[in-house]
Each structure stands twice: as C-alpha cells, then as structure tokens.
mmCIF file of C-alpha atoms in Angstrom:
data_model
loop_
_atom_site.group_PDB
_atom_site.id
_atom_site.type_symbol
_atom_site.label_atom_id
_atom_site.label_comp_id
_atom_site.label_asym_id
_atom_site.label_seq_id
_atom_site.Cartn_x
_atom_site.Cartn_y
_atom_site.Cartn_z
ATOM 1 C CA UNK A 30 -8.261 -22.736 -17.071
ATOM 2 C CA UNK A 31 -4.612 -21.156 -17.951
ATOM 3 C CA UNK A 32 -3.835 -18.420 -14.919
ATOM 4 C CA UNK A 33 -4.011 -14.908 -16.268
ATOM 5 C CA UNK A 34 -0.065 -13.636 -15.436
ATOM 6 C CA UNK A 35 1.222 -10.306 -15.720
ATOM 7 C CA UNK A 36 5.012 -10.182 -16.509
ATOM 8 C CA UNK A 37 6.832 -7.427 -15.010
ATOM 9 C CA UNK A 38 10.586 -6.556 -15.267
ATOM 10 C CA UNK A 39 13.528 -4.465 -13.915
ATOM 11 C CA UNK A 40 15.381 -2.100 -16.610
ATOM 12 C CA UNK A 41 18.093 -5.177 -16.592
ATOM 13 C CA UNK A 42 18.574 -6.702 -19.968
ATOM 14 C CA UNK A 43 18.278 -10.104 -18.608
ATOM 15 C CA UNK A 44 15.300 -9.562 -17.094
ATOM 16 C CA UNK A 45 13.861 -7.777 -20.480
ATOM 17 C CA UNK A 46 15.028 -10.631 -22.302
ATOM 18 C CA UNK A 47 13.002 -13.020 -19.869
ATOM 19 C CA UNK A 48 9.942 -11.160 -20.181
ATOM 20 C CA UNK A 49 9.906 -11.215 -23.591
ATOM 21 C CA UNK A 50 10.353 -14.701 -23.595
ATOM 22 C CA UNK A 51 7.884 -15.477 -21.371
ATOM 23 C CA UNK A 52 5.382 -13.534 -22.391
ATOM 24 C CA UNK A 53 5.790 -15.503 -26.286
ATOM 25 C CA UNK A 54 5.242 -18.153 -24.419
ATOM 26 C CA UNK A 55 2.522 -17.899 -22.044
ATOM 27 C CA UNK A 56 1.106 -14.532 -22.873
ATOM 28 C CA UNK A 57 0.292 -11.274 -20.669
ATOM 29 C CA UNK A 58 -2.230 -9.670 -19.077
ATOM 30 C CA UNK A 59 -2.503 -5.909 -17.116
ATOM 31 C CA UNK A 60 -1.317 -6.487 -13.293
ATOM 32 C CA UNK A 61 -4.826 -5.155 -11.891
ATOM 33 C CA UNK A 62 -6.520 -8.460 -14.337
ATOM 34 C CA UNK A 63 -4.085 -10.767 -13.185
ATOM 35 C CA UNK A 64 -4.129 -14.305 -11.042
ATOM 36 C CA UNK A 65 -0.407 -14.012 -10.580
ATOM 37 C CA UNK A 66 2.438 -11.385 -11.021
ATOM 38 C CA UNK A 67 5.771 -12.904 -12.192
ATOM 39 C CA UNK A 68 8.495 -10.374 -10.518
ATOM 40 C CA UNK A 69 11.397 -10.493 -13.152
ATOM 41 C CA UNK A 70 14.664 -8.907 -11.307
ATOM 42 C CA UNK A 71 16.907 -9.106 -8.168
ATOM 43 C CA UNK A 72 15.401 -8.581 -4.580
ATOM 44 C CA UNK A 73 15.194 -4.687 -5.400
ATOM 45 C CA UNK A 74 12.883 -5.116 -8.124
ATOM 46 C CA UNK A 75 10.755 -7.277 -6.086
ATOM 47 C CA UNK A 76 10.165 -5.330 -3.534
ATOM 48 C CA UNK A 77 9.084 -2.550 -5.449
ATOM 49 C CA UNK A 78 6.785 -4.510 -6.914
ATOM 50 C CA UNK A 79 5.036 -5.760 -4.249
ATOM 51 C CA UNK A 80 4.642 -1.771 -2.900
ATOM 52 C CA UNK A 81 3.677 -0.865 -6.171
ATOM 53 C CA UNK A 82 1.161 -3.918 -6.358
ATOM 54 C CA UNK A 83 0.076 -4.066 -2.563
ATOM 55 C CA UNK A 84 -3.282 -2.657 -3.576
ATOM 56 C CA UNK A 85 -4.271 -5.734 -6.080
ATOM 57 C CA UNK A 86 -5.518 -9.202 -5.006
ATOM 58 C CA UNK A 87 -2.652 -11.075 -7.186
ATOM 59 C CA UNK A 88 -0.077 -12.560 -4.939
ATOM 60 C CA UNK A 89 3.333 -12.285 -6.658
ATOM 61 C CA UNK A 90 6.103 -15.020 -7.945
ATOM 62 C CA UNK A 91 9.579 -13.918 -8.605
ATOM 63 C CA UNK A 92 12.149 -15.163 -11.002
ATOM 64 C CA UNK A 93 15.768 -14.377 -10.141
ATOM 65 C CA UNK A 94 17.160 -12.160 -12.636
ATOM 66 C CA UNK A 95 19.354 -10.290 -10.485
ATOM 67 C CA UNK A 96 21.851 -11.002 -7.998
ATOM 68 C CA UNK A 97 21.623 -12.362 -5.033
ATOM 69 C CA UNK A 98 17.435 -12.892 -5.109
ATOM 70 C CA UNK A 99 16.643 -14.198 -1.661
ATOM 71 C CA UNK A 100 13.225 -13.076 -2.341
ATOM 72 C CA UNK A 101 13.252 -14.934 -5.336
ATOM 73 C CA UNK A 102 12.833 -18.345 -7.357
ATOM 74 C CA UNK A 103 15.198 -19.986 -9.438
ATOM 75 C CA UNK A 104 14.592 -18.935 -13.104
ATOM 76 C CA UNK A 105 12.931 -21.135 -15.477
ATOM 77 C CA UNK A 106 10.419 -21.115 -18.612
ATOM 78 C CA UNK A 107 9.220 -24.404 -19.343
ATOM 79 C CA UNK A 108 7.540 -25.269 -16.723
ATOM 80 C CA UNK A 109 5.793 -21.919 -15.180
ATOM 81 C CA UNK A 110 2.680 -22.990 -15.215
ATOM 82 C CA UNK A 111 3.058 -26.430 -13.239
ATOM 83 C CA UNK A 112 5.332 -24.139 -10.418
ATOM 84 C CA UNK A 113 2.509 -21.578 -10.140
ATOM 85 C CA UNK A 114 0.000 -23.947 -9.199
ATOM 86 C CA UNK A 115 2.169 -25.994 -6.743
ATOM 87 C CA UNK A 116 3.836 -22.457 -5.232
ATOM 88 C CA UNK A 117 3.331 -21.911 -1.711
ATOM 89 C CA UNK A 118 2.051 -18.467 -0.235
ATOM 90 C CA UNK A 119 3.511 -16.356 2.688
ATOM 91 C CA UNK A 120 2.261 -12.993 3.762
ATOM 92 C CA UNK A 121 4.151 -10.404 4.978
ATOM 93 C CA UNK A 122 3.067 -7.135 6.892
ATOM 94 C CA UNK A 123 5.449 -4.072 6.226
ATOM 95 C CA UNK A 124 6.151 -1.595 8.790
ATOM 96 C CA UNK A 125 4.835 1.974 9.356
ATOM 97 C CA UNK A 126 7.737 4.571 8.829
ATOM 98 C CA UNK A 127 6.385 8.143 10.058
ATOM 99 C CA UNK A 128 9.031 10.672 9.630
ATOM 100 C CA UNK A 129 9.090 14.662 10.734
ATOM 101 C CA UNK A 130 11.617 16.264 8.969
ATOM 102 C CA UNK A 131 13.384 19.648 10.492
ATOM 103 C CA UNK A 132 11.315 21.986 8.412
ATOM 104 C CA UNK A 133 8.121 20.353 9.905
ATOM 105 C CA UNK A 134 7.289 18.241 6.789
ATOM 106 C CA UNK A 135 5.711 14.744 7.494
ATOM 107 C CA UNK A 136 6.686 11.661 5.215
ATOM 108 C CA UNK A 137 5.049 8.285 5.483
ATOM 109 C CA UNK A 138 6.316 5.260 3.758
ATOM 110 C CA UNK A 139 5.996 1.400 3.951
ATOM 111 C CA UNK A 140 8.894 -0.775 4.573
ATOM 112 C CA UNK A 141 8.769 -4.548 3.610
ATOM 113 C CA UNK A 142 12.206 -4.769 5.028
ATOM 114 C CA UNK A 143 13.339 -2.379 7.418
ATOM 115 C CA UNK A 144 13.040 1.014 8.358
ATOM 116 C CA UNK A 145 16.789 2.709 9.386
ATOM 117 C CA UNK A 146 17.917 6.163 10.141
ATOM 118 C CA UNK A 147 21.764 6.413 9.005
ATOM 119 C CA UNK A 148 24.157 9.660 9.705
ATOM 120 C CA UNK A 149 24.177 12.101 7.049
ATOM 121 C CA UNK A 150 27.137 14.142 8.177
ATOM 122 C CA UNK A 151 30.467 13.301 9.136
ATOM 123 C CA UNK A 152 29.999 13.360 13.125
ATOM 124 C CA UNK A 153 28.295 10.216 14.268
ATOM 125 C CA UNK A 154 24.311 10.591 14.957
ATOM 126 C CA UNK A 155 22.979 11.067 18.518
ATOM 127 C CA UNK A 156 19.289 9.020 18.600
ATOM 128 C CA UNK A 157 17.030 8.827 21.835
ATOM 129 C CA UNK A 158 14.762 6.263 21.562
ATOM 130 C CA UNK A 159 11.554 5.368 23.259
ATOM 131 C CA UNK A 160 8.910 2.118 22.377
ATOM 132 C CA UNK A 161 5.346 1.983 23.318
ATOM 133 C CA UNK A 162 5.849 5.192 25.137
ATOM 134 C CA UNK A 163 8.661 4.445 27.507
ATOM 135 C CA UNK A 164 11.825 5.854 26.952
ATOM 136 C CA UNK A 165 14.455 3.445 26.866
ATOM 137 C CA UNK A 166 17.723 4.596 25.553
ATOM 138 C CA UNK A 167 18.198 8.393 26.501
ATOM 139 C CA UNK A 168 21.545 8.250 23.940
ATOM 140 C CA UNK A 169 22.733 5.781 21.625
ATOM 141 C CA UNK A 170 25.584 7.440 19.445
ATOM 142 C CA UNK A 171 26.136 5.768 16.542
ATOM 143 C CA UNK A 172 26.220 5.405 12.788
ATOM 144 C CA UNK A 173 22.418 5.013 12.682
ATOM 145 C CA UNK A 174 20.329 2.138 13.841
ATOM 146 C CA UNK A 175 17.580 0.543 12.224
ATOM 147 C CA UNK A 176 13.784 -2.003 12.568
ATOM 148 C CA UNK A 177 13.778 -5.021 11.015
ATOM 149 C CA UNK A 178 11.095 -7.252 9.618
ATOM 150 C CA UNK A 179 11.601 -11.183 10.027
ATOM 151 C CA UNK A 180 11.715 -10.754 5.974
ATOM 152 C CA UNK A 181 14.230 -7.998 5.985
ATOM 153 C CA UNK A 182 16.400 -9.797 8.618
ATOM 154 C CA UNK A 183 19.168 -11.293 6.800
ATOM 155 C CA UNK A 184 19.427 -8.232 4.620
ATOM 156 C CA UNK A 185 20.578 -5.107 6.200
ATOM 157 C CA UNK A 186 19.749 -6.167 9.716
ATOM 158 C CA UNK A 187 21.865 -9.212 9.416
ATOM 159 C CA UNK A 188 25.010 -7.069 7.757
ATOM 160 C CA UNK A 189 25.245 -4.741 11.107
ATOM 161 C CA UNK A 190 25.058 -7.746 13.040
ATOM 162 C CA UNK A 191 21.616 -7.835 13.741
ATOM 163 C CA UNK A 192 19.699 -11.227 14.601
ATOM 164 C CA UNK A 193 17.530 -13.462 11.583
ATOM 165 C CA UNK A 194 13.744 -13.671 12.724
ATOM 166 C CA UNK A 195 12.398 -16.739 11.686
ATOM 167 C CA UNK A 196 8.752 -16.286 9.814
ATOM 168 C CA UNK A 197 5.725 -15.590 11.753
ATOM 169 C CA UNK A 198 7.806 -15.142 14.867
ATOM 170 C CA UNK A 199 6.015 -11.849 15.792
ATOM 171 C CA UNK A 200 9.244 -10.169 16.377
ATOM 172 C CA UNK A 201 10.979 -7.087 14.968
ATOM 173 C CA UNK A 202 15.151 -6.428 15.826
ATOM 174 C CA UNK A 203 15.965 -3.143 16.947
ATOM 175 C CA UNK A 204 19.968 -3.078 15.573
ATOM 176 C CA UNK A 205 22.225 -0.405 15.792
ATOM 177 C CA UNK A 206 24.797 0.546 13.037
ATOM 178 C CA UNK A 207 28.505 1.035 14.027
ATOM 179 C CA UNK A 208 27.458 2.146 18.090
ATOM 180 C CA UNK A 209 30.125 3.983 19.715
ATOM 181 C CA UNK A 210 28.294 4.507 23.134
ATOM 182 C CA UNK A 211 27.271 2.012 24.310
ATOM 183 C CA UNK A 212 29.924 0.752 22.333
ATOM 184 C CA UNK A 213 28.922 -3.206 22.710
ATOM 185 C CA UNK A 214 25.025 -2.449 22.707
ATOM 186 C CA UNK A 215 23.762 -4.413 20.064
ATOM 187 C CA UNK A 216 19.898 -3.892 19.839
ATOM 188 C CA UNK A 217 17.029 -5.598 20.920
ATOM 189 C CA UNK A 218 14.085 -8.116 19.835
ATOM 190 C CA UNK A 219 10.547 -6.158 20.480
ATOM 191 C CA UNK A 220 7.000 -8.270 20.224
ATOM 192 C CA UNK A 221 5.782 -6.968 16.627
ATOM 193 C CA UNK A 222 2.720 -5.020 17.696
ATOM 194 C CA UNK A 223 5.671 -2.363 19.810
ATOM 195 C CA UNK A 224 6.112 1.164 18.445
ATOM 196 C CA UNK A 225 9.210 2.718 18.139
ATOM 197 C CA UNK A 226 10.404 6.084 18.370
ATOM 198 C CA UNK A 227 13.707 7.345 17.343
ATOM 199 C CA UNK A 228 14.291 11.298 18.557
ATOM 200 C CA UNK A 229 17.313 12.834 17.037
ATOM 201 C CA UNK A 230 19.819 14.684 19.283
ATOM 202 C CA UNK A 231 21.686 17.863 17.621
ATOM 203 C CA UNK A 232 19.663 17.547 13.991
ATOM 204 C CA UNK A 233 21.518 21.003 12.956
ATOM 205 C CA UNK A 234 24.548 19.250 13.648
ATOM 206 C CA UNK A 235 24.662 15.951 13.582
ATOM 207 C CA UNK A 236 22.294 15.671 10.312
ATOM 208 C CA UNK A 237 20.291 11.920 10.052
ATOM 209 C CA UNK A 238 18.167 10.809 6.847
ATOM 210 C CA UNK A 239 15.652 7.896 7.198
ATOM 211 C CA UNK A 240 15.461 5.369 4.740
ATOM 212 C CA UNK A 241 12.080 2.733 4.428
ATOM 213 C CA UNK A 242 13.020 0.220 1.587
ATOM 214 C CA UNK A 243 15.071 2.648 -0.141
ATOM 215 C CA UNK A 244 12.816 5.680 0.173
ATOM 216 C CA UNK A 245 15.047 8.171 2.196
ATOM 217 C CA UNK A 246 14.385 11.774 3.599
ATOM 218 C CA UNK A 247 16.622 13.910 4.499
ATOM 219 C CA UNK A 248 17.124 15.492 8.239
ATOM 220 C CA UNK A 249 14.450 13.869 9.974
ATOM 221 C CA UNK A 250 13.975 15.084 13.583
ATOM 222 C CA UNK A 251 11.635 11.990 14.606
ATOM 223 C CA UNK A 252 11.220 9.044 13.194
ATOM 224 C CA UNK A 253 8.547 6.441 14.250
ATOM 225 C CA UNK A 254 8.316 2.949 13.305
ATOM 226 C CA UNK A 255 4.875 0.150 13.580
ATOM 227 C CA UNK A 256 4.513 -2.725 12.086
ATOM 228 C CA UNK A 257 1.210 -2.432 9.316
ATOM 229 C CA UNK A 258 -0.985 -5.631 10.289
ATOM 230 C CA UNK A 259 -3.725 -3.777 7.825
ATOM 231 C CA UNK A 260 -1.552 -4.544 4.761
ATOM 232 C CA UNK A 261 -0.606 -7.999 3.658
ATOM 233 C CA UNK A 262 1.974 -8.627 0.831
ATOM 234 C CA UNK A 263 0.939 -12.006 -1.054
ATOM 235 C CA UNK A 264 4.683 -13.580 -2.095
ATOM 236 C CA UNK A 265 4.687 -17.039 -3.666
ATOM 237 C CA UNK A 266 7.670 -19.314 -3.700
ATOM 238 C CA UNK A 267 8.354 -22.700 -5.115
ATOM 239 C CA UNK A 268 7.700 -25.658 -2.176
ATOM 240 C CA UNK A 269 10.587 -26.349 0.032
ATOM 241 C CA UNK A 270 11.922 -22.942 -0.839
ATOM 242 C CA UNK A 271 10.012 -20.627 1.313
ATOM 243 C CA UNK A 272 11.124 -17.262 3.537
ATOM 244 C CA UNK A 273 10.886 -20.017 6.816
ATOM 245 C CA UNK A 274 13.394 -22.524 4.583
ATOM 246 C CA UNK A 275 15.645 -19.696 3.595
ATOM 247 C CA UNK A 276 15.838 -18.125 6.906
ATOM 248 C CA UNK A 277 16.991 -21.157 8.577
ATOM 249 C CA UNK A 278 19.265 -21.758 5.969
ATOM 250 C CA UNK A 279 21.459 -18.464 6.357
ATOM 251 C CA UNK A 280 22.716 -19.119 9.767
ATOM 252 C CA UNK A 281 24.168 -22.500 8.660
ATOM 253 C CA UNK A 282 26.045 -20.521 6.121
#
C-alpha cells in the first residue's frame, strides 16, 4: 500500500516547482491524513514545519531546496517512494523558552534549535544567570548568549564558537556571544534535564530581545530555558545520512 504524503513547500520557486512535480507524480494528501510529510525548502522551512506539524503522528522527510539544508536530504523524484521506506527516524525534543518581557507580558515558545537572548541596543547586554536554582554567573557582559540543542549545535551555537553535541548525548551548550567580561568565558555543557535562567541587568538601558527558532520578543527581563521531553519531533533522513552522521562530519570540516 502506496504511503499517503503530504507535500509542503517554502514560498521559494524551486521548492514550488518541486512540489508540483512531485505531487504529479505521486499525489497529495492533507498533513493531518498523512504517513509522511515531505519538507520542501532550506533548514528554515523545515523547522517550521516540524513546529507547525508537532501535533500530528507523521514523522517528516525533507528535500533540500534551499541552501545549506543540514536538516535535509538530497533532492530527488524518482525514487521517493523506495527512500521513504528505507529512511531512518530520529527524534528530537525542543526546548522550553519562557520569557517575561518589561511590561510584565509572558511569551512561551518552542525551540528545535536554540533559544538565545542577543543585545538590542548599542551598549553590550548585562545577563545574570542561574541553572537549577543556583546562581552561577552573577555578570556575564556580552553580546548575548544562547542554549543549544545537540540538533541546533552546528548552527548558531557552532558560529559563536560553541561546542557540536553529538545525538542523544543528553547535553545542552550554554555559549556566549561576543563576551567582554569574562572576556575568554566560553560557556558550558549542562546535563539536558538543567534549567536555565537568564536575568537581565539594566533592561531600560541595556535593552535584550529573545529569540526561540526565530520567534523573538522584544525587552525581555527573564528568560528561562528547559528542554521539552513531552514533545518529540519525528525527522526522517536517508540511511547513512542521519543528525549522528552529520554531526560527526562537521568537525572534520
């Protein structure tokens, strides 16, 4: 029996033009009566999909039609069908972003990636930070720091210097973005289950916004960070290609 497959795809003409042909090919279905979700698009598009699909029992496939699709699969057409049923499944738990803003609002977002706070003014950002309770950095002055996933490691993590997480490591990197005191503190690797708490010093004047997988509110007072073990993303990826394969490859890079 031929897998029911819902065909979604960014705004890109490429990826238009691949759902179109895809769909003549193999047909399409609503995401919520689908066996599989084919993710059309660059790493963006995928991981809006899987927030915007978290809530259905279809794991999702992507097909790179963007740029640098680490959270992707090589594009193909012909053979779709044979690569779903061989794909390989990895699950990934987002974290928990909690945010107070300054006029007492409260945003909550999910973060397949990372959670970061960045400086929204031009005076550097003063963050206290505490995890599981215990205070452990009274000041960190710096551009803005940020909580990684193993997933989200060699993204934005791994551009401010931060470490790659191999899969299923139970491990999330606290990095810090540009840090001007203590100038050569670099972060720290926290057991997944921690919770982190990011305080920000002198809001009114040095302004911070937090950001969870591009979602971003502006002049946030606290921001605290979990990791979600209640929500599981379902990504599928061609065999010998996987998030653990990938990982490993970046550092050899």
């Amino acid at each position: 029996m031929q897998k029911r497959i819902a065909f979604l795809a960014s705004r890109a003409p490429v990826a238009q033009t691949a759902r179109a042909a895809l769909i003549g090919r193999y047909g399409d279905c609503a995401p919520d009566g689908a066996d599989v979700i084919v993710a059309l698009g660059g790493d963006g598009f995928m991981l809006a999909t899987l927030h915007d699909t978290q809530h259905l029992p279809a794991p999702v496939y992507g097909m790179n039609r963007g740029t640098v699709g680490f959270l992707m699969n090589s594009y193909g057409e012909g053979d779709l069908l044979e690569r779903l049923e061989a794909a390989e499944e990895e699950v990934l738990n987002p974290l928990s972003m909690r945010a107070t803003c300054a006029d007492g609002t409260i945003h909550e977002a999910l973060a397949i990636n990372e959670v970061s706070l960045l400086r929204a003014g031009p005076q550097a950002a003063k963050l206290r930070i505490t995890v599981d309770g215990r205070l452990r950095m009274e000041e960190l002055v710096c551009d803005g720091a940020l909580v990684s996933t193993p997933a989200g490691s060699t993204a934005y993590n791994y551009s401010a210097h931060g470490p790659i997480l191999p899969i299923g490591s139970d491990v999330l990197a606290l990095t810090a973005i540009a840090p001007f005191r203590p100038r050569r503190w670099r972060g720290a690797l926290l057991p997944k289950a921690a919770q982190v708490q990011f305080d920000v010093v002198e809001p009114e004047k040095r302004p911070v916004m937090a950001d969870a997988d591009s979602r971003s509110f502006e002049n946030v007072t606290c921001v605290e960070i979990r990791s979600e073990p209640s929500v599981a993303h379902k990504i599928l990826f061609d065999p010998g290609h996987g998030l653990e394969e990938r990982l490993i490859r970046e550092q050899f890079v």
